[in-house]
PDB file of C-alpha atoms in Angstrom:
ATOM      1  CA  MET A   1     -32.259  -0.527  22.382  1.00 42.00           C
ATOM      2  CA  THR A   2     -31.769   3.121  21.480  1.00 51.00           C
ATOM      3  CA  SER A   3     -31.174   4.848  24.825  1.00 57.00           C
ATOM      4  CA  ARG A   4     -27.667   6.254  25.055  1.00 60.00           C
ATOM      5  CA  ILE A   5     -25.380   4.950  27.797  1.00 56.00           C
ATOM      6  CA  VAL A   6     -22.778   7.677  27.529  1.00 55.00           C
ATOM      7  CA  VAL A   7     -21.666  10.509  25.278  1.00 53.00           C
ATOM      8  CA  ILE A   8     -17.905  11.022  24.805  1.00 56.00           C
ATOM      9  CA  PRO A   9     -17.273  14.365  23.070  1.00 58.00           C
ATOM     10  CA  THR A  10     -14.445  14.184  20.555  1.00 55.00           C
ATOM     11  CA  ARG A  11     -12.228  16.929  19.182  1.00 55.00           C
ATOM     12  CA  ARG A  12     -13.899  19.285  16.755  1.00 55.00           C
ATOM     13  CA  ALA A  13     -12.929  19.357  13.083  1.00 52.00           C
ATOM     14  CA  HIS A  14     -10.354  21.817  11.792  1.00 59.00           C
ATOM     15  CA  SER A  15     -12.080  22.875   8.545  1.00 77.00           C
ATOM     16  CA  ASN A  16     -15.553  24.014   7.520  1.00 89.00           C
ATOM     17  CA  HIS A  17     -16.292  21.005   5.355  1.00 90.00           C
ATOM     18  CA  ALA A  18     -15.012  18.578   8.020  1.00 93.00           C
ATOM     19  CA  GLU A  19     -17.164  20.241  10.684  1.00 95.00           C
ATOM     20  CA  VAL A  20     -20.246  20.065   8.453  1.00 96.00           C
ATOM     21  CA  SER A  21     -19.494  16.386   7.774  1.00 96.00           C
ATOM     22  CA  ARG A  22     -19.166  15.754  11.493  1.00 96.00           C
ATOM     23  CA  SER A  23     -22.406  17.554  12.341  1.00 96.00           C
ATOM     24  CA  ILE A  24     -24.467  15.728   9.720  1.00 97.00           C
ATOM     25  CA  GLY A  25     -22.749  12.436  10.540  1.00 97.00           C
ATOM     26  CA  VAL A  26     -23.571  12.748  14.239  1.00 96.00           C
ATOM     27  CA  ASP A  27     -27.193  13.599  13.393  1.00 96.00           C
ATOM     28  CA  ILE A  28     -27.449  10.499  11.208  1.00 97.00           C
ATOM     29  CA  ILE A  29     -25.889   8.201  13.817  1.00 95.00           C
ATOM     30  CA  ALA A  30     -28.073   9.677  16.577  1.00 94.00           C
ATOM     31  CA  GLY A  31     -31.162   9.025  14.449  1.00 94.00           C
ATOM     32  CA  ARG A  32     -32.114  12.646  13.868  1.00 95.00           C
ATOM     33  CA  TYR A  33     -31.911  11.807  10.170  1.00 96.00           C
ATOM     34  CA  ALA A  34     -33.381   8.319   9.919  1.00 96.00           C
ATOM     35  CA  GLU A  35     -32.352   5.643   7.443  1.00 95.00           C
ATOM     36  CA  GLY A  36     -33.941   6.239   4.046  1.00 95.00           C
ATOM     37  CA  VAL A  37     -34.739   9.893   4.795  1.00 95.00           C
ATOM     38  CA  ARG A  38     -33.783  12.571   2.295  1.00 96.00           C
ATOM     39  CA  LEU A  39     -31.655  15.386   3.672  1.00 96.00           C
ATOM     40  CA  PRO A  40     -32.831  19.004   3.339  1.00 95.00           C
ATOM     41  CA  GLY A  41     -31.880  20.702   0.079  1.00 93.00           C
ATOM     42  CA  ASP A  42     -28.612  22.521  -0.557  1.00 93.00           C
ATOM     43  CA  ALA A  43     -30.112  25.955   0.041  1.00 94.00           C
ATOM     44  CA  GLU A  44     -31.434  24.986   3.457  1.00 95.00           C
ATOM     45  CA  LEU A  45     -28.215  23.230   4.519  1.00 95.00           C
ATOM     46  CA  THR A  46     -25.911  26.031   3.380  1.00 95.00           C
ATOM     47  CA  ALA A  47     -28.041  28.498   5.336  1.00 95.00           C
ATOM     48  CA  MET A  48     -28.116  26.183   8.359  1.00 95.00           C
ATOM     49  CA  PHE A  49     -24.329  25.805   8.513  1.00 95.00           C
ATOM     50  CA  GLY A  50     -23.388  29.200   7.109  1.00 95.00           C
ATOM     51  CA  VAL A  51     -21.129  27.688   4.425  1.00 95.00           C
ATOM     52  CA  SER A  52     -20.841  27.915   0.666  1.00 95.00           C
ATOM     53  CA  ARG A  53     -22.322  25.365  -1.721  1.00 95.00           C
ATOM     54  CA  PRO A  54     -18.852  23.937  -2.633  1.00 95.00           C
ATOM     55  CA  VAL A  55     -18.115  23.360   1.072  1.00 96.00           C
ATOM     56  CA  LEU A  56     -21.448  21.578   1.506  1.00 96.00           C
ATOM     57  CA  ARG A  57     -20.855  19.407  -1.559  1.00 95.00           C
ATOM     58  CA  GLU A  58     -17.416  18.424  -0.264  1.00 96.00           C
ATOM     59  CA  SER A  59     -18.997  17.468   3.054  1.00 97.00           C
ATOM     60  CA  VAL A  60     -21.622  15.334   1.324  1.00 96.00           C
ATOM     61  CA  LYS A  61     -18.915  13.611  -0.732  1.00 97.00           C
ATOM     62  CA  THR A  62     -17.116  12.746   2.498  1.00 97.00           C
ATOM     63  CA  LEU A  63     -20.254  11.200   3.994  1.00 98.00           C
ATOM     64  CA  VAL A  64     -20.971   9.287   0.772  1.00 97.00           C
ATOM     65  CA  ALA A  65     -17.453   7.832   0.886  1.00 97.00           C
ATOM     66  CA  LYS A  66     -18.000   6.721   4.496  1.00 97.00           C
ATOM     67  CA  GLY A  67     -21.243   4.959   3.563  1.00 97.00           C
ATOM     68  CA  LEU A  68     -23.652   7.233   5.458  1.00 98.00           C
ATOM     69  CA  LEU A  69     -25.237   8.947   2.443  1.00 98.00           C
ATOM     70  CA  THR A  70     -26.078   8.262  -1.157  1.00 97.00           C
ATOM     71  CA  THR A  71     -26.942  10.773  -3.857  1.00 94.00           C
ATOM     72  CA  LYS A  72     -29.524   9.992  -6.510  1.00 87.00           C
ATOM     73  CA  ALA A  73     -30.584  11.991  -9.539  1.00 85.00           C
ATOM     74  CA  ARG A  74     -34.048  13.546  -9.149  1.00 84.00           C
ATOM     75  CA  VAL A  75     -34.189  12.166  -5.592  1.00 86.00           C
ATOM     76  CA  GLY A  76     -31.510  14.035  -3.678  1.00 91.00           C
ATOM     77  CA  THR A  77     -29.216  13.024  -0.829  1.00 96.00           C
ATOM     78  CA  VAL A  78     -30.542  10.080   1.169  1.00 97.00           C
ATOM     79  CA  VAL A  79     -29.385   8.472   4.421  1.00 97.00           C
ATOM     80  CA  ARG A  80     -28.162   4.920   3.884  1.00 97.00           C
ATOM     81  CA  GLY A  81     -28.940   1.983   6.150  1.00 95.00           C
ATOM     82  CA  ARG A  82     -26.633   1.269   9.068  1.00 93.00           C
ATOM     83  CA  ALA A  83     -25.331  -1.872   7.370  1.00 94.00           C
ATOM     84  CA  ALA A  84     -23.650   0.330   4.743  1.00 97.00           C
ATOM     85  CA  TRP A  85     -21.743   2.516   7.224  1.00 96.00           C
ATOM     86  CA  ASN A  86     -17.981   2.034   7.345  1.00 95.00           C
ATOM     87  CA  MET A  87     -17.576   1.181  11.003  1.00 93.00           C
ATOM     88  CA  PHE A  88     -13.807   0.911  10.619  1.00 91.00           C
ATOM     89  CA  ASP A  89     -13.591   4.559   9.638  1.00 93.00           C
ATOM     90  CA  ALA A  90     -12.026   6.622  12.431  1.00 88.00           C
ATOM     91  CA  ASP A  91     -14.470   9.510  11.915  1.00 93.00           C
ATOM     92  CA  VAL A  92     -17.545   7.270  11.945  1.00 94.00           C
ATOM     93  CA  LEU A  93     -16.394   5.721  15.224  1.00 92.00           C
ATOM     94  CA  ALA A  94     -15.697   9.160  16.702  1.00 91.00           C
ATOM     95  CA  TRP A  95     -19.144  10.367  15.640  1.00 94.00           C
ATOM     96  CA  HIS A  96     -20.702   7.417  17.462  1.00 93.00           C
ATOM     97  CA  LEU A  97     -19.023   8.647  20.636  1.00 90.00           C
ATOM     98  CA  ASP A  98     -20.323  12.166  19.949  1.00 91.00           C
ATOM     99  CA  ALA A  99     -23.846  10.866  19.330  1.00 91.00           C
ATOM    100  CA  GLY A 100     -23.820   8.699  22.454  1.00 88.00           C
ATOM    101  CA  ILE A 101     -23.091   4.992  22.290  1.00 85.00           C
ATOM    102  CA  ASP A 102     -25.787   2.505  23.209  1.00 85.00           C
ATOM    103  CA  ARG A 103     -26.033  -1.206  23.988  1.00 86.00           C
ATOM    104  CA  ARG A 104     -26.226  -2.102  20.309  1.00 87.00           C
ATOM    105  CA  PHE A 105     -22.904  -0.377  19.616  1.00 90.00           C
ATOM    106  CA  LEU A 106     -21.243  -2.057  22.598  1.00 90.00           C
ATOM    107  CA  ASN A 107     -22.596  -5.477  21.626  1.00 91.00           C
ATOM    108  CA  ASP A 108     -21.423  -5.065  18.033  1.00 92.00           C
ATOM    109  CA  LEU A 109     -17.996  -4.011  19.292  1.00 93.00           C
ATOM    110  CA  ALA A 110     -17.813  -7.023  21.626  1.00 93.00           C
ATOM    111  CA  GLU A 111     -18.754  -9.384  18.793  1.00 94.00           C
ATOM    112  CA  ILE A 112     -15.949  -8.183  16.520  1.00 94.00           C
ATOM    113  CA  ARG A 113     -13.571  -8.372  19.461  1.00 95.00           C
ATOM    114  CA  LEU A 114     -14.607 -11.985  20.106  1.00 96.00           C
ATOM    115  CA  ALA A 115     -13.960 -12.749  16.457  1.00 95.00           C
ATOM    116  CA  VAL A 116     -10.445 -11.283  16.541  1.00 96.00           C
ATOM    117  CA  GLU A 117      -8.885 -10.934  19.995  1.00 97.00           C
ATOM    118  CA  PRO A 118      -8.909 -14.572  21.209  1.00 98.00           C
ATOM    119  CA  ARG A 119      -7.207 -15.572  17.951  1.00 98.00           C
ATOM    120  CA  ALA A 120      -4.726 -12.709  18.393  1.00 98.00           C
ATOM    121  CA  ALA A 121      -3.942 -13.958  21.900  1.00 98.00           C
ATOM    122  CA  ALA A 122      -3.412 -17.497  20.602  1.00 98.00           C
ATOM    123  CA  LEU A 123      -1.041 -16.257  17.910  1.00 98.00           C
ATOM    124  CA  ALA A 124       0.768 -14.093  20.457  1.00 98.00           C
ATOM    125  CA  ALA A 125       1.390 -17.191  22.576  1.00 98.00           C
ATOM    126  CA  ARG A 126       3.203 -18.749  19.603  1.00 98.00           C
ATOM    127  CA  ARG A 127       5.025 -15.700  18.272  1.00 98.00           C
ATOM    128  CA  ARG A 128       5.695 -13.376  21.214  1.00 97.00           C
ATOM    129  CA  SER A 129       9.128 -12.010  21.884  1.00 97.00           C
ATOM    130  CA  GLU A 130      10.674 -11.240  25.255  1.00 97.00           C
ATOM    131  CA  GLU A 131      10.010  -7.580  24.541  1.00 98.00           C
ATOM    132  CA  ASP A 132       6.324  -8.369  23.934  1.00 98.00           C
ATOM    133  CA  ILE A 133       6.071 -10.201  27.248  1.00 98.00           C
ATOM    134  CA  ALA A 134       7.718  -7.301  29.069  1.00 98.00           C
ATOM    135  CA  GLU A 135       5.294  -4.821  27.483  1.00 98.00           C
ATOM    136  CA  LEU A 136       2.297  -6.966  28.439  1.00 98.00           C
ATOM    137  CA  GLN A 137       3.475  -7.182  32.030  1.00 98.00           C
ATOM    138  CA  ARG A 138       4.101  -3.431  32.186  1.00 98.00           C
ATOM    139  CA  SER A 139       0.487  -2.834  31.153  1.00 98.00           C
ATOM    140  CA  MET A 140      -0.640  -5.356  33.737  1.00 98.00           C
ATOM    141  CA  ASP A 141       1.374  -3.623  36.431  1.00 98.00           C
ATOM    142  CA  ARG A 142      -0.172  -0.273  35.467  1.00 97.00           C
ATOM    143  CA  MET A 143      -3.667  -1.751  35.813  1.00 97.00           C
ATOM    144  CA  ARG A 144      -2.833  -2.918  39.337  1.00 97.00           C
ATOM    145  CA  GLN A 145      -1.524   0.514  40.316  1.00 97.00           C
ATOM    146  CA  GLU A 146      -4.525   2.540  39.121  1.00 96.00           C
ATOM    147  CA  THR A 147      -7.961   2.816  40.685  1.00 95.00           C
ATOM    148  CA  SER A 148     -10.584   0.943  38.721  1.00 93.00           C
ATOM    149  CA  GLU A 149     -12.739   3.951  37.836  1.00 91.00           C
ATOM    150  CA  SER A 150      -9.828   6.091  36.614  1.00 93.00           C
ATOM    151  CA  VAL A 151      -9.018   6.946  33.011  1.00 93.00           C
ATOM    152  CA  ASP A 152      -5.498   5.612  33.644  1.00 95.00           C
ATOM    153  CA  PHE A 153      -6.910   2.161  34.445  1.00 95.00           C
ATOM    154  CA  ALA A 154      -8.776   2.156  31.112  1.00 94.00           C
ATOM    155  CA  GLU A 155      -5.631   3.356  29.327  1.00 95.00           C
ATOM    156  CA  ALA A 156      -3.581   0.543  30.866  1.00 96.00           C
ATOM    157  CA  ASP A 157      -6.276  -1.970  29.892  1.00 96.00           C
ATOM    158  CA  LEU A 158      -6.245  -0.624  26.340  1.00 96.00           C
ATOM    159  CA  ALA A 159      -2.438  -0.778  26.203  1.00 97.00           C
ATOM    160  CA  LEU A 160      -2.519  -4.444  27.200  1.00 97.00           C
ATOM    161  CA  HIS A 161      -5.000  -5.373  24.467  1.00 97.00           C
ATOM    162  CA  LEU A 162      -3.073  -3.433  21.827  1.00 97.00           C
ATOM    163  CA  ALA A 163       0.120  -5.150  22.992  1.00 97.00           C
ATOM    164  CA  VAL A 164      -1.550  -8.530  22.465  1.00 98.00           C
ATOM    165  CA  ALA A 165      -2.468  -7.501  18.917  1.00 97.00           C
ATOM    166  CA  ARG A 166       1.123  -6.442  18.226  1.00 97.00           C
ATOM    167  CA  ALA A 167       2.500  -9.651  19.722  1.00 98.00           C
ATOM    168  CA  SER A 168       0.268 -11.674  17.383  1.00 98.00           C
ATOM    169  CA  GLY A 169       2.557 -10.675  14.531  1.00 97.00           C
ATOM    170  CA  ASN A 170      -0.464 -10.212  12.261  1.00 97.00           C
ATOM    171  CA  PRO A 171      -0.604  -6.715  10.717  1.00 95.00           C
ATOM    172  CA  PHE A 172      -4.363  -6.904  10.162  1.00 95.00           C
ATOM    173  CA  MET A 173      -4.975  -7.571  13.835  1.00 94.00           C
ATOM    174  CA  ARG A 174      -2.675  -4.708  14.786  1.00 93.00           C
ATOM    175  CA  SER A 175      -4.525  -2.392  12.410  1.00 93.00           C
ATOM    176  CA  ILE A 176      -7.969  -3.344  13.725  1.00 92.00           C
ATOM    177  CA  GLY A 177      -6.823  -2.614  17.256  1.00 89.00           C
ATOM    178  CA  HIS A 178      -5.588   0.847  16.371  1.00 87.00           C
ATOM    179  CA  VAL A 179      -8.615   1.705  14.209  1.00 87.00           C
ATOM    180  CA  ILE A 180     -11.074   0.938  16.998  1.00 89.00           C
ATOM    181  CA  GLU A 181      -8.810   2.310  19.739  1.00 90.00           C
ATOM    182  CA  ALA A 182     -11.150   5.167  20.715  1.00 86.00           C
ATOM    183  CA  ALA A 183     -14.130   2.811  20.903  1.00 89.00           C
ATOM    184  CA  LEU A 184     -12.156   0.321  22.991  1.00 91.00           C
ATOM    185  CA  ARG A 185     -11.055   3.051  25.392  1.00 89.00           C
ATOM    186  CA  THR A 186     -14.684   4.069  25.928  1.00 87.00           C
ATOM    187  CA  ALA A 187     -15.802   0.462  26.334  1.00 89.00           C
ATOM    188  CA  PHE A 188     -13.116  -0.122  28.968  1.00 90.00           C
ATOM    189  CA  MET A 189     -14.175   3.009  30.844  1.00 88.00           C
ATOM    190  CA  LEU A 190     -17.767   1.770  30.886  1.00 85.00           C
ATOM    191  CA  SER A 191     -16.802  -1.740  31.952  1.00 86.00           C
ATOM    192  CA  ALA A 192     -14.514  -0.703  34.802  1.00 87.00           C
ATOM    193  CA  PRO A 193     -14.912  -3.100  37.736  1.00 89.00           C
ATOM    194  CA  ALA A 194     -17.326  -1.664  40.266  1.00 84.00           C
ATOM    195  CA  GLY A 195     -16.186  -3.341  43.485  1.00 89.00           C
ATOM    196  CA  SER A 196     -13.138  -4.972  45.013  1.00 92.00           C
ATOM    197  CA  GLU A 197     -14.244  -8.517  44.114  1.00 93.00           C
ATOM    198  CA  ASP A 198     -14.988  -7.544  40.522  1.00 94.00           C
ATOM    199  CA  ARG A 199     -11.638  -5.764  40.324  1.00 95.00           C
ATOM    200  CA  GLU A 200      -9.772  -8.860  41.503  1.00 96.00           C
ATOM    201  CA  ILE A 201     -11.568 -11.010  38.919  1.00 96.00           C
ATOM    202  CA  THR A 202     -10.709  -8.500  36.194  1.00 96.00           C
ATOM    203  CA  LEU A 203      -7.051  -8.359  37.188  1.00 97.00           C
ATOM    204  CA  LEU A 204      -6.840 -12.140  37.590  1.00 97.00           C
ATOM    205  CA  TRP A 205      -8.084 -12.881  34.075  1.00 97.00           C
ATOM    206  CA  HIS A 206      -5.997 -10.169  32.454  1.00 98.00           C
ATOM    207  CA  GLN A 207      -2.965 -11.651  34.218  1.00 98.00           C
ATOM    208  CA  LYS A 208      -3.981 -15.076  32.878  1.00 98.00           C
ATOM    209  CA  ILE A 209      -3.813 -13.649  29.362  1.00 98.00           C
ATOM    210  CA  VAL A 210      -0.292 -12.380  30.005  1.00 98.00           C
ATOM    211  CA  ASP A 211       0.874 -15.581  31.709  1.00 98.00           C
ATOM    212  CA  SER A 212      -0.602 -17.851  29.018  1.00 98.00           C
ATOM    213  CA  ILE A 213       1.116 -15.860  26.271  1.00 98.00           C
ATOM    214  CA  ALA A 214       4.401 -15.921  28.185  1.00 98.00           C
ATOM    215  CA  GLU A 215       4.090 -19.714  28.661  1.00 98.00           C
ATOM    216  CA  GLY A 216       3.229 -20.283  25.002  1.00 98.00           C
ATOM    217  CA  ASP A 217      -0.186 -21.768  25.849  1.00 98.00           C
ATOM    218  CA  ALA A 218      -2.320 -20.678  22.892  1.00 98.00           C
ATOM    219  CA  ASP A 219      -5.549 -22.333  24.047  1.00 98.00           C
ATOM    220  CA  ALA A 220      -5.378 -20.826  27.526  1.00 98.00           C
ATOM    221  CA  ALA A 221      -4.543 -17.396  26.088  1.00 98.00           C
ATOM    222  CA  ALA A 222      -7.574 -17.518  23.778  1.00 98.00           C
ATOM    223  CA  GLU A 223      -9.888 -18.745  26.543  1.00 98.00           C
ATOM    224  CA  SER A 224      -8.700 -16.062  28.955  1.00 98.00           C
ATOM    225  CA  MET A 225      -9.208 -13.338  26.363  1.00 98.00           C
ATOM    226  CA  ALA A 226     -12.722 -14.570  25.591  1.00 98.00           C
ATOM    227  CA  PHE A 227     -13.558 -14.560  29.304  1.00 97.00           C
ATOM    228  CA  VAL A 228     -12.326 -10.974  29.667  1.00 96.00           C
ATOM    229  CA  ILE A 229     -14.492  -9.808  26.760  1.00 96.00           C
ATOM    230  CA  HIS A 230     -17.591 -11.625  28.036  1.00 95.00           C
ATOM    231  CA  ASN A 231     -17.001 -10.223  31.512  1.00 93.00           C
ATOM    232  CA  GLY A 232     -16.858  -6.721  30.045  1.00 90.00           C
ATOM    233  CA  MET A 233     -20.157  -7.352  28.224  1.00 90.00           C
ATOM    234  CA  ARG A 234     -21.730  -8.322  31.540  1.00 87.00           C
ATOM    235  CA  ARG A 235     -20.652  -5.027  33.093  1.00 82.00           C
ATOM    236  CA  HIS A 236     -21.912  -3.086  30.075  1.00 77.00           C
ATOM    237  CA  LYS A 237     -25.343  -4.606  30.672  1.00 77.00           C
ATOM    238  CA  SER A 238     -25.196  -3.494  34.279  1.00 69.00           C
ATOM    239  CA  ALA A 239     -24.246   0.027  33.206  1.00 61.00           C
ATOM    240  CA  ALA A 240     -27.141   0.115  30.756  1.00 56.00           C
ATOM    241  CA  ALA A 241     -29.580  -1.077  33.409  1.00 54.00           C
ATOM    242  CA  GLU A 242     -28.416   1.646  35.781  1.00 53.00           C
ATOM    243  CA  THR A 243     -28.897   4.400  33.182  1.00 47.00           C
ATOM    244  CA  ALA A 244     -32.173   3.150  31.685  1.00 44.00           C
ATOM    245  CA  PRO A 245     -35.238   5.281  32.570  1.00 43.00           C
ATOM    246  CA  ALA A 246     -37.678   3.790  35.046  1.00 42.00           C
ATOM    247  CA  ALA A 247     -40.712   2.115  33.550  1.00 41.00           C
ATOM    248  CA  PRO A 248     -43.863   4.238  33.721  1.00 42.00           C
ATOM    249  CA  ALA A 249     -46.341   3.272  36.415  1.00 43.00           C
ATOM    250  CA  ALA A 250     -49.261   1.149  35.248  1.00 42.00           C
ATOM    251  CA  SER A 251     -52.654   2.794  34.968  1.00 40.00           C
ATOM    252  CA  GLY A 252     -54.231   3.091  38.384  1.00 43.00           C
ATOM    253  CA  GLU A 253     -50.970   2.709  40.295  1.00 41.00           C
ATOM    254  CA  GLN A 254     -50.056   5.317  42.834  1.00 40.00           C
ATOM    255  CA  SER A 255     -46.753   7.142  42.328  1.00 35.00           C
TER     256      SER A 255
END
């Protein structure tokens, strides 16, 4: 599925080479430069962006380092396949938000979350401190106070998940949470509960995460976290269905 669900503009770069990197990176992620396609030559790109050749070369080096491009002698600069992109790079994630995230991005994000967050919750149940429990409950209280569709609700949701990662005591899990923070924030905004019943379910299962960690029940903490992620995936599908274009009428049908 390639239709974009939402575009979240990010802050613009502060230097010429960073802005050129961002512009080309967004074009690659959005599919305007397809995988395996050779980019225009240096002369065309420098004229397009109004920059010098050294600035362009620095930008290309940046994109090569992030896995989006490769340079080959007598071939030129070629777009690499999506599997080579460094999805844990903060810029690459930000450029996805600029390009407009789609169902594939959200599904991939949910899959890595399912691989990490339930385990983080289980570890948190074994290792949490009183301070961790207090921080988790503060995030939970913030979620209850905010309206579901607000940015503050998404921020409170994000704070709770990051607090779980910290409480796990595993530095890799903490790092993953912070690296994908912008993507998580967007995912939580898209999966905000739509009605009162959905909101109560969302709050109930987030509270179960907090309570299970506080009680030291690793299995229940992991199961509650997995439910929350799956429930968010369900709402993402609903959001995608609402934004998908209507199917064209069959031949002979009246409009």
